[in-house]
PDB file of N, CA and C in Angstrom:
ATOM      1  N   MET A 105      21.312  16.644  42.951  1.00  0.00           N
ATOM      2  CA  MET A 105      22.272  15.642  42.588  1.00  0.00           C
ATOM      3  C   MET A 105      22.280  14.555  43.657  1.00  0.00           C
ATOM      4  N   GLY A 106      22.209  13.303  43.251  1.00  0.00           N
ATOM      5  CA  GLY A 106      22.166  12.199  44.205  1.00  0.00           C
ATOM      6  C   GLY A 106      23.536  11.652  44.522  1.00  0.00           C
ATOM      7  N   ALA A 107      23.552  10.742  45.460  1.00  0.00           N
ATOM      8  CA  ALA A 107      24.807  10.107  45.865  1.00  0.00           C
ATOM      9  C   ALA A 107      25.166   8.988  44.900  1.00  0.00           C
ATOM     10  N   LEU A 108      26.451   8.776  44.710  1.00  0.00           N
ATOM     11  CA  LEU A 108      26.940   7.640  43.937  1.00  0.00           C
ATOM     12  C   LEU A 108      27.104   6.484  44.915  1.00  0.00           C
ATOM     13  N   VAL A 109      26.265   5.452  44.758  1.00  0.00           N
ATOM     14  CA  VAL A 109      26.257   4.313  45.666  1.00  0.00           C
ATOM     15  C   VAL A 109      26.900   3.125  44.966  1.00  0.00           C
ATOM     16  N   LEU A 110      27.931   2.581  45.579  1.00  0.00           N
ATOM     17  CA  LEU A 110      28.672   1.452  45.038  1.00  0.00           C
ATOM     18  C   LEU A 110      28.465   0.255  45.948  1.00  0.00           C
ATOM     19  N   LYS A 111      27.969  -0.840  45.381  1.00  0.00           N
ATOM     20  CA  LYS A 111      27.802  -2.073  46.148  1.00  0.00           C
ATOM     21  C   LYS A 111      28.711  -3.123  45.537  1.00  0.00           C
ATOM     22  N   PHE A 112      29.568  -3.694  46.349  1.00  0.00           N
ATOM     23  CA  PHE A 112      30.446  -4.732  45.836  1.00  0.00           C
ATOM     24  C   PHE A 112      30.147  -6.054  46.521  1.00  0.00           C
ATOM     25  N   THR A 113      30.196  -7.115  45.749  1.00  0.00           N
ATOM     26  CA  THR A 113      29.999  -8.462  46.264  1.00  0.00           C
ATOM     27  C   THR A 113      31.121  -9.343  45.732  1.00  0.00           C
ATOM     28  N   SER A 114      31.290 -10.484  46.337  1.00  0.00           N
ATOM     29  CA  SER A 114      32.279 -11.445  45.872  1.00  0.00           C
ATOM     30  C   SER A 114      31.707 -12.238  44.704  1.00  0.00           C
ATOM     31  N   PRO A 115      32.503 -12.528  43.682  1.00  0.00           N
ATOM     32  CA  PRO A 115      32.018 -13.382  42.596  1.00  0.00           C
ATOM     33  C   PRO A 115      31.612 -14.769  43.105  1.00  0.00           C
ATOM     34  N   ALA A 116      32.204 -15.210  44.209  1.00  0.00           N
ATOM     35  CA  ALA A 116      31.875 -16.519  44.771  1.00  0.00           C
ATOM     36  C   ALA A 116      30.533 -16.516  45.495  1.00  0.00           C
ATOM     37  N   TYR A 117      30.075 -15.329  45.941  1.00  0.00           N
ATOM     38  CA  TYR A 117      28.826 -15.219  46.695  1.00  0.00           C
ATOM     39  C   TYR A 117      27.986 -14.070  46.151  1.00  0.00           C
ATOM     40  N   PRO A 118      27.424 -14.221  44.963  1.00  0.00           N
ATOM     41  CA  PRO A 118      26.636 -13.123  44.387  1.00  0.00           C
ATOM     42  C   PRO A 118      25.325 -12.913  45.143  1.00  0.00           C
ATOM     43  N   ASP A 119      24.707 -11.766  44.887  1.00  0.00           N
ATOM     44  CA  ASP A 119      23.410 -11.468  45.490  1.00  0.00           C
ATOM     45  C   ASP A 119      22.338 -12.426  45.000  1.00  0.00           C
ATOM     46  N   VAL A 120      21.298 -12.569  45.803  1.00  0.00           N
ATOM     47  CA  VAL A 120      20.135 -13.353  45.401  1.00  0.00           C
ATOM     48  C   VAL A 120      19.370 -12.533  44.359  1.00  0.00           C
ATOM     49  N   PRO A 121      19.139 -13.065  43.153  1.00  0.00           N
ATOM     50  CA  PRO A 121      18.568 -12.269  42.054  1.00  0.00           C
ATOM     51  C   PRO A 121      17.256 -11.555  42.365  1.00  0.00           C
ATOM     52  N   PHE A 122      16.330 -12.183  43.107  1.00  0.00           N
ATOM     53  CA  PHE A 122      15.048 -11.522  43.326  1.00  0.00           C
ATOM     54  C   PHE A 122      15.162 -10.313  44.245  1.00  0.00           C
ATOM     55  N   PHE A 123      16.263 -10.166  44.971  1.00  0.00           N
ATOM     56  CA  PHE A 123      16.484  -8.958  45.765  1.00  0.00           C
ATOM     57  C   PHE A 123      16.994  -7.799  44.921  1.00  0.00           C
ATOM     58  N   GLN A 124      17.553  -8.097  43.758  1.00  0.00           N
ATOM     59  CA  GLN A 124      18.182  -7.066  42.938  1.00  0.00           C
ATOM     60  C   GLN A 124      17.240  -5.913  42.626  1.00  0.00           C
ATOM     61  N   VAL A 125      16.038  -6.213  42.181  1.00  0.00           N
ATOM     62  CA  VAL A 125      15.110  -5.161  41.764  1.00  0.00           C
ATOM     63  C   VAL A 125      14.591  -4.375  42.962  1.00  0.00           C
ATOM     64  N   ASP A 126      14.215  -5.070  44.022  1.00  0.00           N
ATOM     65  CA  ASP A 126      13.593  -4.407  45.165  1.00  0.00           C
ATOM     66  C   ASP A 126      14.534  -3.525  45.980  1.00  0.00           C
ATOM     67  N   VAL A 127      15.714  -3.998  46.280  1.00  0.00           N
ATOM     68  CA  VAL A 127      16.563  -3.265  47.219  1.00  0.00           C
ATOM     69  C   VAL A 127      17.811  -2.645  46.608  1.00  0.00           C
ATOM     70  N   ASN A 128      18.030  -2.829  45.325  1.00  0.00           N
ATOM     71  CA  ASN A 128      19.258  -2.320  44.728  1.00  0.00           C
ATOM     72  C   ASN A 128      19.030  -1.292  43.631  1.00  0.00           C
ATOM     73  N   THR A 129      17.841  -0.748  43.547  1.00  0.00           N
ATOM     74  CA  THR A 129      17.562   0.271  42.547  1.00  0.00           C
ATOM     75  C   THR A 129      18.444   1.490  42.781  1.00  0.00           C
ATOM     76  N   GLY A 130      19.096   1.948  41.726  1.00  0.00           N
ATOM     77  CA  GLY A 130      19.925   3.143  41.809  1.00  0.00           C
ATOM     78  C   GLY A 130      21.352   2.918  42.273  1.00  0.00           C
ATOM     79  N   LYS A 131      21.703   1.680  42.594  1.00  0.00           N
ATOM     80  CA  LYS A 131      23.061   1.386  43.051  1.00  0.00           C
ATOM     81  C   LYS A 131      23.892   0.869  41.879  1.00  0.00           C
ATOM     82  N   HIS A 132      25.176   1.126  41.922  1.00  0.00           N
ATOM     83  CA  HIS A 132      26.117   0.533  40.975  1.00  0.00           C
ATOM     84  C   HIS A 132      26.640  -0.729  41.648  1.00  0.00           C
ATOM     85  N   ILE A 133      26.325  -1.875  41.069  1.00  0.00           N
ATOM     86  CA  ILE A 133      26.641  -3.151  41.698  1.00  0.00           C
ATOM     87  C   ILE A 133      27.645  -3.906  40.841  1.00  0.00           C
ATOM     88  N   MET A 134      28.645  -4.461  41.489  1.00  0.00           N
ATOM     89  CA  MET A 134      29.609  -5.263  40.748  1.00  0.00           C
ATOM     90  C   MET A 134      30.174  -6.354  41.633  1.00  0.00           C
ATOM     91  N   SER A 135      30.612  -7.414  40.986  1.00  0.00           N
ATOM     92  CA  SER A 135      31.302  -8.490  41.686  1.00  0.00           C
ATOM     93  C   SER A 135      32.791  -8.284  41.496  1.00  0.00           C
ATOM     94  N   LEU A 136      33.484  -8.127  42.592  1.00  0.00           N
ATOM     95  CA  LEU A 136      34.928  -7.927  42.548  1.00  0.00           C
ATOM     96  C   LEU A 136      35.602  -8.893  43.511  1.00  0.00           C
ATOM     97  N   HIS A 137      36.634  -9.530  43.049  1.00  0.00           N
ATOM     98  CA  HIS A 137      37.461 -10.382  43.904  1.00  0.00           C
ATOM     99  C   HIS A 137      38.617  -9.505  44.376  1.00  0.00           C
ATOM    100  N   LEU A 138      38.479  -8.911  45.543  1.00  0.00           N
ATOM    101  CA  LEU A 138      39.412  -7.879  45.988  1.00  0.00           C
ATOM    102  C   LEU A 138      40.792  -8.401  46.370  1.00  0.00           C
ATOM    103  N   GLU A 139      40.985  -9.709  46.338  1.00  0.00           N
ATOM    104  CA  GLU A 139      42.335 -10.243  46.509  1.00  0.00           C
ATOM    105  C   GLU A 139      43.078 -10.266  45.171  1.00  0.00           C
ATOM    106  N   ASP A 140      42.356 -10.070  44.083  1.00  0.00           N
ATOM    107  CA  ASP A 140      42.953 -10.007  42.747  1.00  0.00           C
ATOM    108  C   ASP A 140      43.441  -8.581  42.488  1.00  0.00           C
ATOM    109  N   PRO A 141      44.693  -8.388  42.084  1.00  0.00           N
ATOM    110  CA  PRO A 141      45.230  -7.034  41.888  1.00  0.00           C
ATOM    111  C   PRO A 141      44.450  -6.195  40.876  1.00  0.00           C
ATOM    112  N   VAL A 142      43.949  -6.805  39.821  1.00  0.00           N
ATOM    113  CA  VAL A 142      43.182  -6.056  38.814  1.00  0.00           C
ATOM    114  C   VAL A 142      41.863  -5.571  39.404  1.00  0.00           C
ATOM    115  N   ASP A 143      41.139  -6.461  40.087  1.00  0.00           N
ATOM    116  CA  ASP A 143      39.866  -6.063  40.701  1.00  0.00           C
ATOM    117  C   ASP A 143      40.081  -5.035  41.807  1.00  0.00           C
ATOM    118  N   ARG A 144      41.169  -5.164  42.555  1.00  0.00           N
ATOM    119  CA  ARG A 144      41.458  -4.187  43.615  1.00  0.00           C
ATOM    120  C   ARG A 144      41.702  -2.809  43.007  1.00  0.00           C
ATOM    121  N   THR A 145      42.383  -2.755  41.865  1.00  0.00           N
ATOM    122  CA  THR A 145      42.619  -1.482  41.175  1.00  0.00           C
ATOM    123  C   THR A 145      41.306  -0.878  40.703  1.00  0.00           C
ATOM    124  N   VAL A 146      40.404  -1.708  40.176  1.00  0.00           N
ATOM    125  CA  VAL A 146      39.079  -1.224  39.764  1.00  0.00           C
ATOM    126  C   VAL A 146      38.349  -0.639  40.966  1.00  0.00           C
ATOM    127  N   PHE A 147      38.373  -1.347  42.092  1.00  0.00           N
ATOM    128  CA  PHE A 147      37.703  -0.870  43.302  1.00  0.00           C
ATOM    129  C   PHE A 147      38.286   0.453  43.779  1.00  0.00           C
ATOM    130  N   GLU A 148      39.598   0.560  43.803  1.00  0.00           N
ATOM    131  CA  GLU A 148      40.249   1.801  44.241  1.00  0.00           C
ATOM    132  C   GLU A 148      39.870   2.971  43.330  1.00  0.00           C
ATOM    133  N   THR A 149      39.765   2.712  42.037  1.00  0.00           N
ATOM    134  CA  THR A 149      39.366   3.756  41.087  1.00  0.00           C
ATOM    135  C   THR A 149      37.935   4.206  41.354  1.00  0.00           C
ATOM    136  N   LEU A 150      37.035   3.250  41.565  1.00  0.00           N
ATOM    137  CA  LEU A 150      35.638   3.583  41.853  1.00  0.00           C
ATOM    138  C   LEU A 150      35.495   4.267  43.211  1.00  0.00           C
ATOM    139  N   LEU A 151      36.315   3.879  44.149  1.00  0.00           N
ATOM    140  CA  LEU A 151      36.284   4.471  45.482  1.00  0.00           C
ATOM    141  C   LEU A 151      36.538   5.973  45.441  1.00  0.00           C
ATOM    142  N   ALA A 152      37.318   6.407  44.486  1.00  0.00           N
ATOM    143  CA  ALA A 152      37.654   7.830  44.380  1.00  0.00           C
ATOM    144  C   ALA A 152      36.435   8.701  44.128  1.00  0.00           C
ATOM    145  N   SER A 153      35.364   8.139  43.554  1.00  0.00           N
ATOM    146  CA  SER A 153      34.186   8.957  43.252  1.00  0.00           C
ATOM    147  C   SER A 153      32.923   8.519  43.995  1.00  0.00           C
ATOM    148  N   ALA A 154      32.988   7.430  44.756  1.00  0.00           N
ATOM    149  CA  ALA A 154      31.797   6.925  45.444  1.00  0.00           C
ATOM    150  C   ALA A 154      31.456   7.768  46.673  1.00  0.00           C
ATOM    151  N   ASP A 155      30.162   7.860  46.971  1.00  0.00           N
ATOM    152  CA  ASP A 155      29.675   8.530  48.177  1.00  0.00           C
ATOM    153  C   ASP A 155      29.277   7.523  49.249  1.00  0.00           C
ATOM    154  N   VAL A 156      28.783   6.364  48.812  1.00  0.00           N
ATOM    155  CA  VAL A 156      28.308   5.317  49.716  1.00  0.00           C
ATOM    156  C   VAL A 156      28.856   3.984  49.224  1.00  0.00           C
ATOM    157  N   ILE A 157      29.329   3.165  50.147  1.00  0.00           N
ATOM    158  CA  ILE A 157      29.773   1.813  49.812  1.00  0.00           C
ATOM    159  C   ILE A 157      28.981   0.834  50.659  1.00  0.00           C
ATOM    160  N   LEU A 158      28.420  -0.171  50.012  1.00  0.00           N
ATOM    161  CA  LEU A 158      27.726  -1.258  50.689  1.00  0.00           C
ATOM    162  C   LEU A 158      28.586  -2.500  50.552  1.00  0.00           C
ATOM    163  N   GLY A 159      29.019  -3.048  51.656  1.00  0.00           N
ATOM    164  CA  GLY A 159      29.826  -4.266  51.623  1.00  0.00           C
ATOM    165  C   GLY A 159      29.028  -5.436  52.141  1.00  0.00           C
ATOM    166  N   GLY A 160      28.941  -6.484  51.365  1.00  0.00           N
ATOM    167  CA  GLY A 160      28.183  -7.667  51.748  1.00  0.00           C
ATOM    168  C   GLY A 160      29.063  -8.821  52.185  1.00  0.00           C
ATOM    169  N   ASN A 161      30.275  -8.530  52.604  1.00  0.00           N
ATOM    170  CA  ASN A 161      31.181  -9.584  53.036  1.00  0.00           C
ATOM    171  C   ASN A 161      30.810 -10.078  54.419  1.00  0.00           C
ATOM    172  N   ARG A 162      31.224 -11.314  54.727  1.00  0.00           N
ATOM    173  CA  ARG A 162      30.993 -11.811  56.085  1.00  0.00           C
ATOM    174  C   ARG A 162      31.858 -10.990  57.053  1.00  0.00           C
ATOM    175  N   PRO A 163      31.491 -10.955  58.337  1.00  0.00           N
ATOM    176  CA  PRO A 163      32.206 -10.117  59.296  1.00  0.00           C
ATOM    177  C   PRO A 163      33.709 -10.363  59.282  1.00  0.00           C
ATOM    178  N   GLY A 164      34.467  -9.277  59.273  1.00  0.00           N
ATOM    179  CA  GLY A 164      35.911  -9.356  59.342  1.00  0.00           C
ATOM    180  C   GLY A 164      36.628  -9.407  58.010  1.00  0.00           C
ATOM    181  N   VAL A 165      35.966  -9.807  56.949  1.00  0.00           N
ATOM    182  CA  VAL A 165      36.648  -9.949  55.661  1.00  0.00           C
ATOM    183  C   VAL A 165      37.125  -8.600  55.143  1.00  0.00           C
ATOM    184  N   ALA A 166      36.245  -7.629  55.071  1.00  0.00           N
ATOM    185  CA  ALA A 166      36.636  -6.314  54.546  1.00  0.00           C
ATOM    186  C   ALA A 166      37.663  -5.650  55.456  1.00  0.00           C
ATOM    187  N   THR A 167      37.529  -5.838  56.749  1.00  0.00           N
ATOM    188  CA  THR A 167      38.409  -5.162  57.700  1.00  0.00           C
ATOM    189  C   THR A 167      39.798  -5.788  57.774  1.00  0.00           C
ATOM    190  N   TRP A 168      39.867  -7.084  58.009  1.00  0.00           N
ATOM    191  CA  TRP A 168      41.171  -7.700  58.259  1.00  0.00           C
ATOM    192  C   TRP A 168      41.795  -8.292  56.998  1.00  0.00           C
ATOM    193  N   LEU A 169      41.055  -9.052  56.256  1.00  0.00           N
ATOM    194  CA  LEU A 169      41.630  -9.718  55.086  1.00  0.00           C
ATOM    195  C   LEU A 169      41.924  -8.739  53.958  1.00  0.00           C
ATOM    196  N   LEU A 170      40.983  -7.839  53.684  1.00  0.00           N
ATOM    197  CA  LEU A 170      41.119  -6.945  52.536  1.00  0.00           C
ATOM    198  C   LEU A 170      41.661  -5.566  52.894  1.00  0.00           C
ATOM    199  N   ARG A 171      41.763  -5.259  54.197  1.00  0.00           N
ATOM    200  CA  ARG A 171      42.261  -3.965  54.677  1.00  0.00           C
ATOM    201  C   ARG A 171      41.382  -2.784  54.263  1.00  0.00           C
ATOM    202  N   TYR A 172      40.071  -2.980  54.260  1.00  0.00           N
ATOM    203  CA  TYR A 172      39.137  -1.897  53.961  1.00  0.00           C
ATOM    204  C   TYR A 172      38.213  -1.676  55.148  1.00  0.00           C
ATOM    205  N   SER A 173      38.778  -1.425  56.300  1.00  0.00           N
ATOM    206  CA  SER A 173      37.959  -1.111  57.468  1.00  0.00           C
ATOM    207  C   SER A 173      37.307   0.247  57.247  1.00  0.00           C
ATOM    208  N   PRO A 174      36.251   0.561  57.987  1.00  0.00           N
ATOM    209  CA  PRO A 174      35.668   1.900  57.859  1.00  0.00           C
ATOM    210  C   PRO A 174      36.704   3.003  58.072  1.00  0.00           C
ATOM    211  N   GLY A 175      37.626   2.815  59.019  1.00  0.00           N
ATOM    212  CA  GLY A 175      38.667   3.815  59.251  1.00  0.00           C
ATOM    213  C   GLY A 175      39.621   3.953  58.075  1.00  0.00           C
ATOM    214  N   ALA A 176      40.008   2.819  57.483  1.00  0.00           N
ATOM    215  CA  ALA A 176      40.909   2.851  56.325  1.00  0.00           C
ATOM    216  C   ALA A 176      40.232   3.506  55.127  1.00  0.00           C
ATOM    217  N   LEU A 177      38.953   3.204  54.933  1.00  0.00           N
ATOM    218  CA  LEU A 177      38.216   3.853  53.841  1.00  0.00           C
ATOM    219  C   LEU A 177      38.097   5.345  54.088  1.00  0.00           C
ATOM    220  N   GLY A 178      37.884   5.729  55.351  1.00  0.00           N
ATOM    221  CA  GLY A 178      37.811   7.152  55.681  1.00  0.00           C
ATOM    222  C   GLY A 178      39.107   7.873  55.384  1.00  0.00           C
ATOM    223  N   ALA A 179      40.229   7.228  55.686  1.00  0.00           N
ATOM    224  CA  ALA A 179      41.533   7.836  55.407  1.00  0.00           C
ATOM    225  C   ALA A 179      41.756   7.996  53.909  1.00  0.00           C
ATOM    226  N   LYS A 180      41.348   6.984  53.137  1.00  0.00           N
ATOM    227  CA  LYS A 180      41.507   7.059  51.681  1.00  0.00           C
ATOM    228  C   LYS A 180      40.649   8.174  51.087  1.00  0.00           C
ATOM    229  N   THR A 181      39.439   8.314  51.602  1.00  0.00           N
ATOM    230  CA  THR A 181      38.542   9.317  51.030  1.00  0.00           C
ATOM    231  C   THR A 181      38.822  10.719  51.558  1.00  0.00           C
ATOM    232  N   ALA A 182      39.508  10.836  52.694  1.00  0.00           N
ATOM    233  CA  ALA A 182      39.853  12.165  53.210  1.00  0.00           C
ATOM    234  C   ALA A 182      40.758  12.901  52.233  1.00  0.00           C
ATOM    235  N   GLU A 183      41.556  12.147  51.494  1.00  0.00           N
ATOM    236  CA  GLU A 183      42.455  12.747  50.511  1.00  0.00           C
ATOM    237  C   GLU A 183      41.697  13.490  49.414  1.00  0.00           C
ATOM    238  N   ARG A 184      40.480  13.054  49.137  1.00  0.00           N
ATOM    239  CA  ARG A 184      39.714  13.687  48.056  1.00  0.00           C
ATOM    240  C   ARG A 184      38.864  14.858  48.540  1.00  0.00           C
ATOM    241  N   GLY A 185      38.816  15.083  49.848  1.00  0.00           N
ATOM    242  CA  GLY A 185      38.130  16.250  50.375  1.00  0.00           C
ATOM    243  C   GLY A 185      36.681  16.051  50.770  1.00  0.00           C
ATOM    244  N   ARG A 186      36.162  14.845  50.726  1.00  0.00           N
ATOM    245  CA  ARG A 186      34.809  14.581  51.218  1.00  0.00           C
ATOM    246  C   ARG A 186      34.745  13.162  51.776  1.00  0.00           C
ATOM    247  N   ARG A 187      33.843  12.954  52.683  1.00  0.00           N
ATOM    248  CA  ARG A 187      33.756  11.676  53.381  1.00  0.00           C
ATOM    249  C   ARG A 187      32.947  10.660  52.593  1.00  0.00           C
ATOM    250  N   ILE A 188      32.895   9.453  53.153  1.00  0.00           N
ATOM    251  CA  ILE A 188      32.162   8.365  52.517  1.00  0.00           C
ATOM    252  C   ILE A 188      31.326   7.666  53.582  1.00  0.00           C
ATOM    253  N   VAL A 189      30.196   7.121  53.183  1.00  0.00           N
ATOM    254  CA  VAL A 189      29.350   6.328  54.072  1.00  0.00           C
ATOM    255  C   VAL A 189      29.637   4.864  53.765  1.00  0.00           C
ATOM    256  N   TYR A 190      29.972   4.086  54.791  1.00  0.00           N
ATOM    257  CA  TYR A 190      30.244   2.663  54.620  1.00  0.00           C
ATOM    258  C   TYR A 190      29.186   1.878  55.370  1.00  0.00           C
ATOM    259  N   ILE A 191      28.526   0.964  54.680  1.00  0.00           N
ATOM    260  CA  ILE A 191      27.488   0.138  55.288  1.00  0.00           C
ATOM    261  C   ILE A 191      27.880  -1.322  55.126  1.00  0.00           C
ATOM    262  N   ALA A 192      28.000  -2.034  56.238  1.00  0.00           N
ATOM    263  CA  ALA A 192      28.253  -3.475  56.198  1.00  0.00           C
ATOM    264  C   ALA A 192      26.902  -4.166  56.291  1.00  0.00           C
ATOM    265  N   GLU A 193      26.507  -4.831  55.226  1.00  0.00           N
ATOM    266  CA  GLU A 193      25.183  -5.458  55.219  1.00  0.00           C
ATOM    267  C   GLU A 193      25.273  -6.972  55.105  1.00  0.00           C
ATOM    268  N   ASP A 194      26.096  -7.565  55.957  1.00  0.00           N
ATOM    269  CA  ASP A 194      26.127  -9.017  55.970  1.00  0.00           C
ATOM    270  C   ASP A 194      24.886  -9.525  56.691  1.00  0.00           C
ATOM    271  N   CYS A 195      24.458 -10.716  56.356  1.00  0.00           N
ATOM    272  CA  CYS A 195      23.180 -11.198  56.893  1.00  0.00           C
ATOM    273  C   CYS A 195      23.294 -11.816  58.280  1.00  0.00           C
ATOM    274  N   PHE A 196      24.501 -11.933  58.816  1.00  0.00           N
ATOM    275  CA  PHE A 196      24.660 -12.587  60.105  1.00  0.00           C
ATOM    276  C   PHE A 196      25.026 -11.641  61.234  1.00  0.00           C
ATOM    277  N   GLY A 197      25.230 -10.377  60.950  1.00  0.00           N
ATOM    278  CA  GLY A 197      25.647  -9.433  61.975  1.00  0.00           C
ATOM    279  C   GLY A 197      27.153  -9.443  62.147  1.00  0.00           C
ATOM    280  N   GLY A 198      27.646  -8.485  62.886  1.00  0.00           N
ATOM    281  CA  GLY A 198      29.087  -8.341  63.023  1.00  0.00           C
ATOM    282  C   GLY A 198      29.698  -9.035  64.220  1.00  0.00           C
ATOM    283  N   TYR A 199      28.896  -9.635  65.074  1.00  0.00           N
ATOM    284  CA  TYR A 199      29.407 -10.228  66.301  1.00  0.00           C
ATOM    285  C   TYR A 199      28.838 -11.621  66.479  1.00  0.00           C
ATOM    286  N   GLY A 200      29.484 -12.391  67.324  1.00  0.00           N
ATOM    287  CA  GLY A 200      28.990 -13.725  67.627  1.00  0.00           C
ATOM    288  C   GLY A 200      30.115 -14.741  67.614  1.00  0.00           C
ATOM    289  N   VAL A 201      29.762 -15.982  67.816  1.00  0.00           N
ATOM    290  CA  VAL A 201      30.733 -17.070  67.843  1.00  0.00           C
ATOM    291  C   VAL A 201      31.065 -17.467  66.411  1.00  0.00           C
ATOM    292  N   PRO A 202      32.358 -17.525  66.067  1.00  0.00           N
ATOM    293  CA  PRO A 202      32.720 -17.975  64.719  1.00  0.00           C
ATOM    294  C   PRO A 202      32.189 -19.377  64.444  1.00  0.00           C
ATOM    295  N   ARG A 203      31.856 -19.631  63.206  1.00  0.00           N
ATOM    296  CA  ARG A 203      31.271 -20.907  62.820  1.00  0.00           C
ATOM    297  C   ARG A 203      32.208 -22.074  63.150  1.00  0.00           C
ATOM    298  N   ALA A 204      33.513 -21.845  63.090  1.00  0.00           N
ATOM    299  CA  ALA A 204      34.471 -22.917  63.358  1.00  0.00           C
ATOM    300  C   ALA A 204      34.401 -23.418  64.795  1.00  0.00           C
ATOM    301  N   GLU A 205      33.911 -22.577  65.692  1.00  0.00           N
ATOM    302  CA  GLU A 205      33.822 -22.984  67.097  1.00  0.00           C
ATOM    303  C   GLU A 205      32.539 -23.738  67.315  1.00  0.00           C
TER     304      GLU A 205
END
C-alpha cells in the first residue's frame, strides 16, 4: 500500500504545466485558496487521510499566514494516530532577504 500524497497550490500561482507529468505522477494535486473557509474545510478533510503534504507556497505563507506550520500539522495529525511528512517545495528556499528590502 502506498502513501497518500497531497499537493496543494494557490489558484493564483498554479504549477507550470510541463512539470505536471514528470514530477507529479501519483500525487493528488489541487488548487486551494486556504484563506477561503470552504477551501480550508476541504483541506482539513483531506489532511485527515494524507500521509505526505507538499506545499508550494512562498516562505512563511503556510506557517504564519495560514497557520499550517510543520508543528501545527503534526499536532493535527497526532490526533489520528499516525504522523505526516510535510515538504515545503518553494523555488526560492526558506531563508534570505525579503523582496521588499
